[in-house]
XYZ file of C-alpha atoms in Angstrom:
357
model
C 0.000 0.000 0.000
C 1.454 3.333 -1.053
C 1.841 6.120 1.434
C -0.016 9.270 0.570
C 2.309 12.167 -0.208
C 2.173 15.060 2.242
C 1.185 18.523 0.991
C 3.944 20.944 0.139
C 3.684 22.717 3.509
C 3.592 19.419 5.448
C 6.604 17.625 3.999
C 9.153 16.396 6.477
C 12.079 18.757 7.062
C 15.245 17.487 8.693
C 18.475 19.378 9.370
C 21.441 18.365 11.441
C 22.152 20.276 14.617
C 25.260 22.095 13.165
C 23.222 23.132 10.126
C 20.455 24.513 12.323
C 22.937 26.538 14.391
C 24.577 27.859 11.247
C 21.176 28.879 9.869
C 20.322 30.805 13.059
C 23.712 32.553 13.078
C 23.158 33.593 9.472
C 19.781 35.041 10.398
C 21.369 37.029 13.232
C 24.024 38.451 10.912
C 21.402 39.760 8.489
C 20.180 42.220 11.135
C 16.557 41.736 10.013
C 14.202 40.512 12.792
C 11.779 39.010 10.259
C 14.526 36.980 8.604
C 15.761 35.790 11.997
C 12.257 34.681 12.948
C 11.950 32.666 9.745
C 15.312 31.003 10.456
C 14.190 30.130 13.972
C 10.937 28.714 12.639
C 12.764 26.520 10.136
C 15.244 25.377 12.790
C 12.479 24.381 15.200
C 10.514 22.465 12.557
C 13.719 20.797 11.364
C 14.403 19.623 14.930
C 11.152 17.676 15.007
C 8.618 20.167 16.343
C 5.286 20.696 14.675
C 4.363 23.957 12.962
C 1.912 24.830 15.729
C 4.464 24.206 18.486
C 7.042 26.402 16.748
C 4.431 29.154 16.301
C 3.549 29.087 20.016
C 7.191 29.365 21.031
C 7.899 32.204 18.579
C 4.642 34.026 19.455
C 3.519 34.196 15.829
C 0.832 32.704 13.604
C 1.094 29.119 12.374
C 0.841 30.373 8.792
C 4.062 32.327 9.355
C 5.926 29.129 10.233
C 4.370 27.230 7.316
C 5.373 30.014 4.895
C 8.948 30.055 6.231
C 9.288 26.289 5.766
C 7.920 26.459 2.247
C 10.307 29.266 1.320
C 13.250 27.282 2.694
C 12.242 24.135 0.827
C 11.869 26.061 -2.425
C 14.854 28.455 -2.397
C 17.021 27.375 0.517
C 18.539 29.834 2.941
C 18.264 32.792 0.561
C 14.507 32.316 0.393
C 14.214 33.341 4.046
C 15.591 36.846 3.478
C 13.305 39.841 3.153
C 11.928 40.014 -0.355
C 11.603 43.791 -0.172
C 15.388 44.151 -0.238
C 15.260 44.245 -4.049
C 12.641 46.986 -4.174
C 15.280 49.660 -4.702
C 16.250 52.650 -2.628
C 14.396 53.214 0.633
C 11.969 56.107 0.698
C 12.577 57.012 4.346
C 16.323 57.535 4.280
C 18.554 59.864 6.265
C 17.799 62.856 4.034
C 14.075 62.240 4.411
C 14.434 62.188 8.206
C 16.460 65.417 8.249
C 13.800 67.154 6.166
C 11.083 65.812 8.459
C 12.914 67.142 11.529
C 13.191 70.584 9.941
C 9.460 70.541 9.200
C 8.592 69.549 12.774
C 10.625 72.452 14.167
C 7.982 74.846 12.825
C 4.191 75.023 12.652
C 1.954 74.427 9.619
C 1.127 78.126 9.435
C 4.823 78.977 9.222
C 5.024 76.657 6.191
C 2.036 78.319 4.496
C -0.771 75.936 5.558
C -3.978 77.122 7.227
C -4.097 74.270 9.744
C -2.658 74.942 13.214
C -1.396 71.413 14.023
C 0.433 68.769 12.014
C -1.175 65.547 10.790
C 0.547 62.639 9.073
C -1.132 63.479 5.773
C -0.101 67.128 6.002
C 3.454 66.180 6.945
C 3.666 63.905 3.906
C 2.530 66.736 1.623
C 4.950 69.236 3.163
C 7.919 66.869 2.960
C 7.045 66.182 -0.685
C 6.837 69.938 -1.313
C 10.383 70.246 0.030
C 11.778 67.874 -2.584
C 11.380 64.415 -1.029
C 9.278 61.476 -2.189
C 5.592 61.206 -1.427
C 4.820 58.611 1.253
C 1.624 57.238 2.712
C 0.315 58.286 6.159
C 1.300 54.868 7.533
C 4.870 55.279 6.276
C 4.956 58.793 7.713
C 3.906 57.355 11.078
C 6.873 54.983 11.009
C 9.157 57.840 9.975
C 7.925 59.913 12.927
C 8.655 57.024 15.259
C 12.154 56.639 13.789
C 13.040 60.270 14.639
C 11.510 59.999 18.122
C 8.586 62.362 17.451
C 5.558 62.125 19.745
C 2.211 63.888 20.091
C 2.468 66.092 23.174
C 0.522 68.939 24.658
C 2.214 72.314 24.161
C 3.504 74.269 27.129
C 2.068 77.732 27.635
C 4.765 80.321 28.282
C 4.957 84.089 28.486
C 8.150 85.659 27.189
C 10.084 88.059 29.373
C 10.077 91.545 27.795
C 13.615 92.244 28.994
C 16.622 91.719 26.706
C 18.186 88.301 27.176
C 21.470 89.660 28.535
C 19.769 91.862 31.116
C 17.477 89.019 32.174
C 20.349 86.529 32.602
C 22.414 89.076 34.540
C 19.558 89.727 36.958
C 18.886 86.024 37.507
C 22.592 85.420 38.116
C 22.726 88.221 40.707
C 19.774 86.791 42.612
C 21.226 83.277 42.433
C 24.529 84.476 43.884
C 22.667 86.435 46.541
C 20.814 83.290 47.627
C 23.963 81.143 47.567
C 25.852 83.588 49.808
C 23.049 84.036 52.338
C 24.154 84.427 55.976
C 22.270 83.311 59.105
C 21.835 86.913 60.282
C 20.520 88.008 56.851
C 18.422 85.124 55.478
C 17.278 85.089 51.860
C 13.763 83.787 51.233
C 11.938 82.961 47.999
C 8.341 84.226 48.198
C 5.299 83.313 46.134
C 1.596 82.474 46.367
C -0.214 79.244 45.503
C -3.856 78.734 44.528
C -5.710 75.804 46.104
C -8.960 74.739 44.409
C -11.630 72.513 45.880
C -12.180 71.059 42.408
C -9.205 68.679 42.216
C -6.419 68.901 39.698
C -6.484 65.762 37.538
C -3.233 63.853 37.074
C -2.081 60.378 35.944
C -2.024 57.451 38.358
C -1.161 53.743 38.188
C -4.172 51.483 37.537
C -4.790 47.908 36.474
C -5.683 47.073 32.848
C -9.294 47.857 32.016
C -9.750 50.105 35.049
C -9.871 53.881 35.382
C -9.998 55.845 38.593
C -12.862 58.208 39.278
C -12.452 61.521 41.091
C -15.709 63.109 42.206
C -15.732 66.889 41.986
C -17.782 68.911 44.503
C -19.283 70.961 41.674
C -19.149 74.480 43.137
C -15.500 75.384 43.228
C -13.957 77.177 46.190
C -10.521 78.735 46.355
C -7.986 79.462 49.039
C -4.522 80.944 48.745
C -1.242 80.083 50.435
C 1.590 82.603 50.638
C 4.953 81.079 51.495
C 8.595 82.010 51.980
C 11.291 79.370 51.404
C 14.624 79.849 53.176
C 17.437 79.559 50.652
C 19.901 78.204 53.243
C 17.826 75.842 55.419
C 14.999 75.039 52.938
C 12.403 75.661 55.650
C 9.146 77.251 54.606
C 6.982 79.798 56.423
C 3.438 80.154 55.145
C 0.040 81.730 55.827
C -3.420 81.146 54.383
C -6.011 83.552 53.078
C -9.291 83.697 51.221
C -8.065 86.388 48.800
C -4.735 87.019 47.130
C -4.348 90.653 48.118
C -1.773 92.848 49.786
C -3.183 91.769 53.158
C -2.064 88.180 52.489
C 1.452 89.364 51.656
C 1.536 91.536 54.774
C 0.478 88.553 56.929
C 3.345 86.525 55.467
C 5.838 89.320 56.160
C 4.716 89.460 59.786
C 4.971 85.658 60.106
C 8.505 85.677 58.680
C 9.446 88.595 60.914
C 8.308 86.601 63.949
C 10.117 83.441 62.743
C 13.474 85.279 62.428
C 13.649 87.553 65.513
C 17.462 87.822 65.487
C 17.942 88.583 61.809
C 19.321 91.999 60.912
C 17.633 92.004 57.513
C 15.182 89.779 55.667
C 15.766 89.504 51.927
C 12.772 88.473 49.826
C 13.187 87.257 46.232
C 9.746 87.559 44.628
C 7.886 88.276 41.414
C 6.412 91.530 40.181
C 2.825 90.998 41.356
C 0.956 94.181 42.198
C 0.250 92.942 45.725
C 3.992 93.008 46.509
C 4.588 96.622 45.557
C 1.273 98.248 46.408
C 1.147 101.364 48.558
C -0.502 99.450 51.407
C 2.184 96.761 51.343
C 5.077 99.234 51.213
C 3.704 101.152 54.181
C 3.404 97.969 56.252
C 6.901 96.681 55.501
C 9.423 97.014 58.272
C 12.929 98.400 58.019
C 14.425 94.918 58.150
C 12.745 93.744 54.950
C 14.511 94.136 51.581
C 12.690 93.192 48.360
C 14.564 91.763 45.338
C 12.272 91.511 42.312
C 12.707 88.872 39.627
C 12.567 89.781 35.926
C 9.016 89.751 34.546
C 7.605 86.312 33.715
C 10.546 84.315 35.060
C 9.067 81.692 37.401
C 12.104 79.456 36.879
C 14.142 81.896 38.990
C 11.888 81.400 42.022
C 12.885 78.272 43.934
C 9.590 78.033 45.819
C 7.794 77.137 42.572
C 9.204 73.599 42.917
C 7.708 73.406 46.399
C 4.244 74.376 45.116
C 4.532 71.763 42.380
C 5.388 69.205 45.073
C 2.341 70.224 47.122
C 0.053 69.790 44.124
C 1.596 66.385 43.325
C 1.173 65.088 46.901
C -1.980 66.814 48.145
C -4.248 68.616 45.698
C -3.979 66.390 42.610
C -6.821 63.814 42.471
C -7.782 64.698 46.053
C -11.094 63.511 47.519
C -11.774 66.200 50.120
C -15.380 67.415 50.133
C -14.707 70.651 52.034
C -12.089 73.295 51.465
C -11.226 73.327 55.179
C -10.246 69.657 55.057
C -8.098 70.267 51.968
C -6.292 73.209 53.593
C -5.671 71.051 56.656
C -3.990 68.503 54.378
C -1.807 71.258 52.899
C -0.797 72.416 56.389
C -0.001 68.858 57.459
C 2.184 68.280 54.408
C 4.154 71.505 54.896
C 4.573 70.767 58.628
C 5.896 67.285 57.845
C 8.257 68.748 55.254
C 9.680 71.234 57.744
C 10.141 68.420 60.241
C 12.116 66.388 57.695
C 14.293 69.365 56.831
C 15.038 70.012 60.511
C 15.959 66.372 61.099
C 18.253 66.249 58.065
C 21.917 65.859 59.101
C 22.952 68.371 56.442
C 20.813 71.098 58.007
C 21.244 70.244 61.674
C 23.332 72.696 63.665
C 26.622 71.222 64.874
C 26.997 70.986 68.703
C 29.312 73.452 70.356
C 32.696 72.098 71.480
C 33.669 72.471 75.118
C 37.096 73.808 75.980
C 39.505 71.273 77.433
């Protein structure tokens, strides 16, 4: 009785162990992951595994393994290489990527388009207009990934009206002033923070298929925190208020004045808000207080901004407080705990006095 011949994709394939290793090494040298996967599929089937078993181990479809075996049986090792290698010159080459990067540095309106944001289709048309080949939106998506481009939200900024040299010189003076602060003349960074009862929404770790819910109270309420961060000890002095007015700034000045009774002068580095230089505030300031104003719209020069960001990240973001009083109590508790940690830090602890022998 004759044995029935197996179909082309089911014929027995046998390779010796050295031949299988040599085939896998050749696939690794090609540098193509698809070619390497085909070599691995052929090697596993040639070792006695079934097509389905090889597909499960390689995390691919069974048809992929069957196709690789058929290509090897028909054309040998060369049949496993990528057939697109003979298609000619690649469309997305280094020149294409450089042109794409130059396009992404600007906006569509700067290139003459009416749209305000880039799309893959619009990028393909603009790159073609600049002398490169026309590609599909899918190819443009792969080109964007190859240059590391991502869709991100823009950052709102306000430019400082001062000349760049004047602005940098002023920031450098204030930085040196804070670095050379003495115990009898402390330097403090001052600013205000808004606290909303409606929580700020931020990302959080969740399990797959789940999404956290944050219930908003509906009617928003606001409170304000004015703080002063010591440049030398990193301790913060703060007060609360219902309105961000000169009265809030005056309350902070009085709190700092009480916290530093032995200081000869108190140097405040602060922004140009009207509440800091109003007539009411200037009349209430004592002789010990010296104000050093930052350049306009330069929050990066105020060190206390990092503290407010930390408060929002640990307290106000995704909070579940139903009353503004409970939320402000959480803010106070966090700032108290932070001051306690700074006091207990060995770098900030005062060294004990040495007794004479």
